[in-house]
Amino acid sequence: MSGFPVLTLLTVLPLIGAAIALMSGKHARGVAILTTGACVVLALFVWTQLPANGSIGLVEVHKWAPSLGIEYHLGVDGLGALMLVLSAIVTLMSVDAAHRVHHQPGLYFGLVLVLESGLFGSFTALNFFHWFLFWELSLIPAFFLIKLWGGTKRGPAATQFFVYTMAGSVALLVAFLAVFVATRSMDFQHLTLLASTGELEQMVTSHLGPVTMWLAVGVLAGFAVKVPMFPFHTWLPAAYAEAPSPVTMLLTGAMSKMGVYGLLRIAVPLFGHQIAQMRTPLLVLAVATVVMGAWAAAAQKDLKRVFAYSSVNHLGYCLLGIFALAVPYSLGDAGQLASQAAALNGVILQMFNHGVTAAALFWFVALLQQRTGGHRGIDDFGGLRKPAPVFAGLMGIALFSSLGLPGLNGFVGEFLIFRGAFSLAWVASTVSILGLLVTAAVILTVIQKVFSGSVPEHCKGFPDLHTGERMALAPVIGLMLLIGLLPQLIVDSVNPTVQNLLAHWRF
Amino acid sequence: MNYSDLFRITLPEAILEIAALLVLIVDLGLLRKAAVKVRLAVAVFLGACGCAAALIPVEMQGASWLTFGKGIDSTLLGTGGFIAVAQTGILVLTILTLLLLFDSGFTKHIGEFVAVVLMAAAGGLLVASAQDLLVIFIGLELLSLGLYILTAFAKNSGKSAEAAMKYYLFGGMSAAFLLFGFSYFYGLTGTTNLALIQYRITLTGPSPLFYVAWILVVAGLGFKIAVVPFHLWAPDTYEGAPAPAAAFIASVSKVASFALLITLAMNWWLQPGGDLAADGHSMEQILRAYYQAWPQLATVLLIAAAGSMLLGNLAALAQSSVRRLLAYSAIAHAGYILLGLAAHPTFTGVGNAVDFNLANLFATQRTIQSVLFYVLTYGLTTVGAFGVVSVVERATGSDKFDSFLGLHKRNPVLAAVLLVLFLSLAGIPPLVGFWAKFNLFAAVLSERAGAVPFALVCLAIAMSAVSLYYYLQVLKRAYVMPAVDESRIKVHPVVMLVLVGIAAAVVLLGVFPTVLGGWIARF
Amino acid sequence: MLAWTIYLSFAGALIEALLPKGKAMHARCLALAVSVAGLAIAVSGFIYGMGRGRVVLIDVPWVPTMGIHYLLAADGISRVLVLLTGLAAVAGVLFSWNIEFRTNEFFAFFLALIGGVYGVFLSFDLFLLFVFYEIAIVPKYFLIAIWGSTRREYAAMKLALYSFVGSAMVLIGLLAAYAASGSHSTGLVALGHANLPVSSQMWLFPLVFVGFGILAGMWPFHTWAPTGHVAAPTAASMLLAGVVMKLGAYGCLRVAIGLFPHGLDPWGFSFIGVGSWRDVFAVLAVVGIVYGALVALAQTDFKFVIGYSSVSHMGFVLLGLVTLNQIGVTGAVLQMFSHGIIAGLLFAIVGRIVYDRTHTRQLAELETMHLSKRLPFAAWAFVVAGIASMGLPGFSGFVAEFQVLVGAWIAKPWWTLAAGVGIVVGVAYTWRATQKAFFSDKLPTPEEHPKTGWPSFAAITWPEATGVALLAGVSLFVGLYPRILLDAIEPAVAALLAGGGR
């Protein structure tokens, strides 16, 4: 299909904006808001252009370096388009929240926009070279955003972030080199096709020996760091806590989804059989992520760390859903297919919903910090319901969404995941319920400690949200309610993609 | 004997002698009262003209022989062929050496110096063309005695006297060895004619006594070319002798001596045939026998070559005086040249006689040509090097490394000449020194297959690499290190012209080696 | 046409030497003009050569009796490397703009070196190649000895002697090959067709490979490289690491592999897993990659980090060469180009932009200088250069290293894993150096403490900015559009490996 190259435009637009922002100095934020706003519009446009049957649409193909199997191949299906919309929205939120960047704002917003471009690029790429390029491209701005504008312990936090992610990337790269050696192809669609007939494994074995399992491990390791999955998660709390809150919004809202997206686009389609063979240990790790994330969140005193670990917990549900559905196809078990579809739908929804919710939560934390002169401990606040009812109300909605209250968007994804996972892996699902319970406890504790009780000294005179902030936050909260009440707005477009994906995956 | 032949063949030597006498007459007689500068100019001019005049008969004569009877057993002198190449080299180098006199002030006895130089050069010409033992000896003595005198010429310098004494004693002793060896040759064969000696020895097969004689001869000649272990005079002599004398020793006497060695090694080809067959042996049989005997003789030369390459380069590393450095480097270069000479083709194939003749004819000439090329260009480079050294010595008073400090500031052209000459000696392309080495090694490997020649070539190349270090030490002083004294160094225009000309020749001959190579091959 | 790069450079060197002293600007402008002209010729030659195979530029008998010809020709590999030389030359001149001491002599030696390098890449006669190779040695010595810094005389002599020893080994190989092939010709094509006996090739190959490998920084003969790079003035380091080390690698490819391919065959026996010269040199290459990276990680002097990183990156080139498959060797040639550009950029930043202003290269001291604020151009330029050096996609290094790793996978998988370790360590030392020099944690952020008025450094001059833009831009361009070089390299590599028409 050779229509207007929308996806290229979407990827390039933030880069142009970044170049302008770098030179704009004080007005960089304005430039960034304009650019991200345009990207949101464009992403929504892409969302509307999806083919109805769930296959890849808006394809752009050009030869790049044929002897190396490198092609300029872009395309989106429901999953990819949803991620584009999410990234655009989260970036807009992040830019909106960052209205007190005094030090080198041009550089700050330039880096944020480059990061957004990296996100768009990796969600639309269908060739490994292109995808890896943008995967790495997003790493550098993130590193510098933490390093230059972060909190007191930003150095080690940025270092850990960098080292872990790079190590994961190298594992990915080496594994993909092996795949290239065996198949001479770097195209995700082509490789998925090869994997679905079992040819991929044959080619790998004949060229390199019985190393397919190792390659699968390598690829999984690369993504496990990014999601993150226990025990590769140790970089996350420090990075999230030390990064300035608007950057944390980006990290948790969009960047973590790159990991899950990678699992769905690359790891599972290519190495489904291997994943199915490793299913039990993987499920254990997923459950550990869920439970550990929740327990750790309960133990934190710093609000940012609470929400950081809570993110780990929420993404653990995605992992649970993915690994749960990795069961070989058994003829005549229609229920299995339905469960798999439910789980996968849930995973994708959870990606979107968690992204929006978590970003909103960190936005509120940012507001808390600004209004109280830098405090963000869980015990530093109290009784904010009285001086700032609107604030409390909106933040409360976001918190309840994170908890998974029905009627809000957080519920839908988790519900679908459990619905699918229960019939496919009931032990794991049961244990994960613990996570749900503990999360609930954590959220309620936060609500209680922040909004009720006596008001400490530094919070007296806590101003409520002013109009600008209300106008910025209201759509986000509104979105949470909308998706929570009318999830079919998303599911209707995502489900065909889910069916399409499942049809091509071989366990 | 035909006296017109005698006159014709010895014309070059005669011209030189006449020129020498003329110089003496003019200098001591007519110009008695004139200033040193004038006497110098006149003497050098006359000397140079004499050499140039001597060049004419050398070039014009083709291959010919001076005999006093019939047959090969009576040849005394030869001309043409490689002899002419060597003689041309000697004459040109003499001219250059004389021109270097302009800047040196070590003596007022200009006429005597020039005369002795010319007479020594005549001795050199004689050595190069000799075909008989006695004539060899006469020529060598003429050359050597002249060199002893030249070495001692700086009357105010104790070093000069000491150097001359060492040179004389050493030289006398090796002349004795030489004569002793020659006497054995005579005793074994009953003749003093080189060709006949070789013929008779190869017919009967070399006896142990012959080997002893050969070693003695090599000792005597090895002294002249300064190879290990007969090199001990070289550092002191190079250091003590006045610069033009040292230049003369380093260039002319080497050319002459190597020409003699070539004669000894391959006398055959220039002989008129015919008489040999009368003895009932064919040319091929004799040649075959000779080529089978030669490798054993060459072993002595190879050992001397290897030793020179090693000792010359390694000892040069430790020097702090440029003259001594040049001396040790001369030993090393003599080693390389001797390697080329010793790697004479062996006759391993017992095949077609016709093939043998044609193939090895060219092959033999190839190694000989490369040896000649090397010796001539080395001589040229050395004369230039000593010229630079003498200029620097005059300006700073010593030839230690440190007197070259900051040369690029004090006289950039001189420093550039030094750069070119030393890099050529180190064997850096595209200068002629590199081509000479490459040519020599290629000829050796092409003609002599086997582990020993190959190992020696490897040694030679490795030692060349070592040599870069000590040449760079001097160049480092000239270009890199800061100067102590930044005053300008003045050079006499003629000397500067000569030095620049030599440097230009080194560059041009290196870039267009066929010019010289082709000229050598024509003979 | 391409041959004019050589002639112009030497002519420029000669004129520079004759320029009157004291007029530095004349010297600089002339050098810039000559190097830009050389680059223009290189680019036009590259474009002209697209789609053509080997193009003979000039073939004149030089010493007919020995079969030596003055033969200049260019195939895809030559054209790419000539392009690299042109870029490095222009960048080198730009980054030497501030030299005031004996300026004209500096540029004379510089242009002479460039001319020699052009000559090597364009020679198709082995003797001529050797001549140009040796010509390049002397200017290197003087550039480092006169204008260098730390221990310059020692470093210059070490470099000159190592190079000379390497070339001596090559000379022996050249003479032996010439003699063994019947002494008819020294042309590369002719010698390639000579089919020397396998037993000869078995010892000629390692001799010549090591001889060239010394200049390519092959472990364990690499020790001249870090010392030499650190001691050399910026432009000389850029040329040394960027171009001169590639001479060695080019010789390994064109001469050793091209003329003695059977030297890489299995020996028939195997000793601790090593069964051919190919295995031996692969091991040495991998050791070089990992050793260079590990040592770079431990350095306290900024320039030493870059110096050792050069050893590590050249290990990739050598590894790619011994894979002997199309993709590996193509990757090696591309890595030659890529590393040439990137190393030039790294040395330019460390040497010219940072050292000339801060007068220290010690990372511990640089840490306290808050360079990300006072020299932001240097900081961000180094980030870009560091990203390129790490081999992150988007820059030329990624495609090159990717190809080498694939080639190594095809040949022997464990080579790839070991090299992969090298990449990881490469990330580590690059990041460590960036962090320590520019983005140290030791200083407070401006939010925590307001600006205290640190004295500012000299502003970035236009030559520096242009040079950085040129090099970074080329690396980025090739990284995003590698086809432009691959289309030239691949056919040439295929021809060389196939053995015909070398």
XYZ file of C-alpha atoms in Angstrom, chain B residues 84-338:
255
model
C 84.211 0.351 -16.783
C 81.271 0.794 -14.445
C 83.526 0.614 -11.429
C 86.066 2.963 -12.915
C 83.405 5.489 -13.821
C 82.161 5.328 -10.285
C 85.630 5.868 -8.919
C 86.227 8.883 -11.071
C 82.903 10.540 -10.367
C 83.278 9.993 -6.648
C 86.769 11.438 -6.778
C 85.445 14.561 -8.421
C 82.813 14.942 -5.725
C 85.337 14.393 -2.983
C 87.580 17.029 -4.429
C 84.711 19.474 -4.599
C 84.123 18.956 -0.903
C 87.538 20.433 -0.251
C 86.089 23.880 -0.627
C 84.662 24.063 2.829
C 87.360 22.380 4.813
C 90.260 24.209 6.323
C 92.341 21.448 7.759
C 95.438 22.048 5.665
C 97.292 24.608 3.619
C 98.975 22.000 1.475
C 96.247 21.891 -1.072
C 98.294 20.825 -4.015
C 99.789 17.867 -2.232
C 96.405 16.742 -1.025
C 94.813 16.891 -4.444
C 97.774 15.170 -6.006
C 97.678 12.326 -3.527
C 93.953 11.971 -4.073
C 94.457 11.692 -7.782
C 97.233 9.166 -7.406
C 95.182 7.091 -5.052
C 92.339 7.246 -7.536
C 94.704 5.993 -10.195
C 95.544 3.135 -7.882
C 91.875 2.446 -7.568
C 91.425 2.341 -11.304
C 94.259 -0.090 -11.519
C 92.799 -2.331 -8.854
C 89.476 -2.417 -10.649
C 90.967 -3.479 -13.931
C 93.623 -5.866 -12.671
C 93.697 -9.423 -13.965
C 97.024 -10.534 -12.549
C 98.099 -11.004 -8.957
C 101.050 -8.693 -9.146
C 99.102 -5.953 -10.826
C 96.476 -6.301 -8.129
C 99.063 -5.812 -5.504
C 100.610 -2.795 -7.209
C 97.237 -1.158 -7.546
C 96.260 -1.914 -3.970
C 99.459 -0.507 -2.592
C 99.168 2.596 -4.689
C 95.656 3.085 -3.424
C 96.433 2.253 0.186
C 99.570 4.324 0.548
C 97.705 7.266 -0.802
C 94.928 6.674 1.704
C 97.333 6.481 4.635
C 98.807 9.823 3.663
C 95.393 11.386 3.207
C 94.311 10.184 6.616
C 97.275 11.869 8.263
C 96.905 15.107 6.393
C 95.403 17.180 9.207
C 98.706 18.006 10.780
C 97.221 19.905 13.674
C 94.991 17.089 14.768
C 96.276 14.376 17.029
C 93.353 12.214 16.075
C 94.332 12.350 12.457
C 97.833 11.121 13.167
C 96.570 8.367 15.434
C 94.015 7.277 12.891
C 96.598 7.194 10.137
C 98.965 5.183 12.272
C 96.312 2.608 13.054
C 95.241 2.480 9.453
C 98.810 2.084 8.269
C 99.737 -0.648 10.702
C 96.580 -2.550 10.109
C 96.832 -2.036 6.400
C 100.400 -3.146 6.291
C 99.577 -6.299 8.129
C 96.698 -7.157 5.850
C 98.842 -6.417 2.824
C 101.205 -8.994 4.192
C 98.398 -11.494 4.494
C 97.329 -10.747 0.976
C 100.749 -11.263 -0.406
C 101.140 -14.472 1.501
C 97.925 -15.764 0.042
C 98.978 -14.714 -3.410
C 102.221 -16.573 -2.992
C 100.321 -19.722 -2.244
C 98.225 -19.210 -5.353
C 101.380 -18.967 -7.355
C 102.825 -21.986 -5.675
C 99.781 -24.085 -6.365
C 99.343 -23.151 -9.979
C 102.599 -21.779 -11.249
C 101.090 -18.620 -12.641
C 100.051 -15.207 -11.460
C 97.285 -14.759 -13.964
C 93.857 -14.887 -12.387
C 92.084 -16.675 -15.161
C 94.726 -19.334 -15.405
C 94.756 -19.797 -11.664
C 91.057 -20.409 -11.630
C 91.290 -22.703 -14.574
C 94.005 -24.817 -13.081
C 92.448 -24.955 -9.650
C 89.098 -26.069 -10.939
C 90.680 -28.710 -13.090
C 92.516 -30.273 -10.233
C 89.942 -29.423 -7.628
C 90.627 -27.043 -4.778
C 92.969 -28.439 -2.194
C 93.038 -27.572 1.485
C 96.013 -25.375 0.844
C 94.011 -23.470 -1.665
C 91.353 -22.815 0.916
C 93.961 -21.479 3.298
C 95.218 -19.203 0.584
C 91.735 -18.101 -0.201
C 91.054 -17.232 3.412
C 94.252 -15.208 3.570
C 93.249 -13.317 0.472
C 89.820 -12.651 1.864
C 91.460 -11.351 5.005
C 93.552 -8.970 3.035
C 90.702 -7.747 0.933
C 88.262 -7.801 3.795
C 90.393 -5.196 5.454
C 89.940 -2.899 2.518
C 86.184 -3.181 2.473
C 85.969 -3.182 6.273
C 84.029 -6.313 6.978
C 84.051 -8.271 10.177
C 86.494 -9.356 11.515
C 88.826 -7.022 9.694
C 86.988 -3.848 10.483
C 88.713 -2.601 13.567
C 90.464 0.256 11.810
C 87.324 1.745 10.409
C 85.786 3.664 13.311
C 89.026 5.338 14.291
C 90.011 6.173 10.767
C 86.620 7.572 9.858
C 86.730 9.622 13.002
C 90.228 10.973 12.703
C 90.716 11.564 9.026
C 89.857 14.931 7.562
C 86.400 14.889 6.068
C 87.271 14.759 2.374
C 89.735 11.974 3.093
C 87.184 10.039 5.040
C 84.724 10.515 2.208
C 87.294 9.225 -0.225
C 88.071 6.175 1.890
C 84.424 5.398 2.382
C 83.516 5.635 -1.256
C 86.327 5.165 -3.707
C 88.306 2.497 -1.977
C 85.128 0.499 -1.446
C 84.195 0.703 -5.114
C 87.652 -0.376 -6.165
C 87.838 -3.241 -3.690
C 84.467 -4.600 -4.592
C 85.331 -4.418 -8.238
C 88.335 -6.561 -7.424
C 86.203 -9.043 -5.544
C 83.904 -9.282 -8.508
C 86.881 -10.003 -10.687
C 87.964 -12.763 -8.358
C 84.494 -14.225 -8.232
C 83.638 -14.326 -11.852
C 86.604 -13.944 -13.980
C 85.453 -16.400 -16.527
C 83.060 -14.537 -18.692
C 85.401 -11.968 -19.937
C 88.011 -14.321 -21.147
C 88.338 -14.983 -24.791
C 87.448 -18.582 -25.300
C 89.342 -20.910 -27.487
C 92.516 -21.598 -25.559
C 90.754 -23.602 -22.904
C 89.376 -26.056 -25.379
C 92.891 -26.800 -26.504
C 93.469 -28.614 -23.252
C 90.818 -31.111 -24.113
C 88.191 -29.770 -21.726
C 85.074 -28.061 -22.941
C 84.024 -24.676 -21.663
C 80.954 -26.203 -20.102
C 82.901 -28.788 -18.160
C 85.164 -26.167 -16.768
C 82.350 -23.867 -15.898
C 80.511 -26.686 -14.263
C 83.467 -27.582 -12.135
C 83.993 -23.988 -11.230
C 80.435 -23.421 -10.174
C 80.522 -26.485 -8.041
C 83.631 -25.270 -6.292
C 82.498 -21.736 -5.754
C 79.932 -22.260 -2.994
C 82.604 -23.450 -0.608
C 84.649 -20.384 -1.309
C 81.622 -18.260 -0.883
C 80.975 -19.617 2.593
C 83.810 -17.529 3.953
C 82.293 -14.481 2.361
C 78.860 -15.296 3.736
C 80.193 -15.607 7.250
C 81.961 -12.293 6.939
C 78.785 -10.726 5.517
C 76.584 -11.991 8.328
C 79.048 -10.842 10.943
C 79.310 -7.408 9.410
C 75.594 -6.929 9.212
C 75.178 -7.875 12.832
C 78.103 -6.084 14.321
C 77.884 -2.997 12.165
C 74.291 -2.284 13.038
C 74.388 -3.295 16.656
C 77.534 -1.348 17.426
C 76.170 1.708 15.662
C 73.328 1.782 18.163
C 75.744 2.737 20.897
C 77.520 5.573 19.168
C 77.352 9.233 20.044
C 79.610 10.528 17.293
C 78.250 10.787 13.804
C 81.504 9.806 12.158
C 81.799 6.607 14.144
C 78.179 5.957 13.372
C 78.914 6.280 9.688
C 81.868 3.958 10.130
C 79.814 1.194 11.685
C 77.098 1.728 9.169
C 79.748 1.366 6.481
C 80.667 -1.997 7.974
C 77.026 -3.004 7.874
C 76.549 -1.913 4.293
C 79.693 -3.754 3.293
C 78.039 -6.805 4.786
C 74.962 -6.377 2.619
C 77.036 -5.958 -0.511
C 79.174 -8.947 0.303
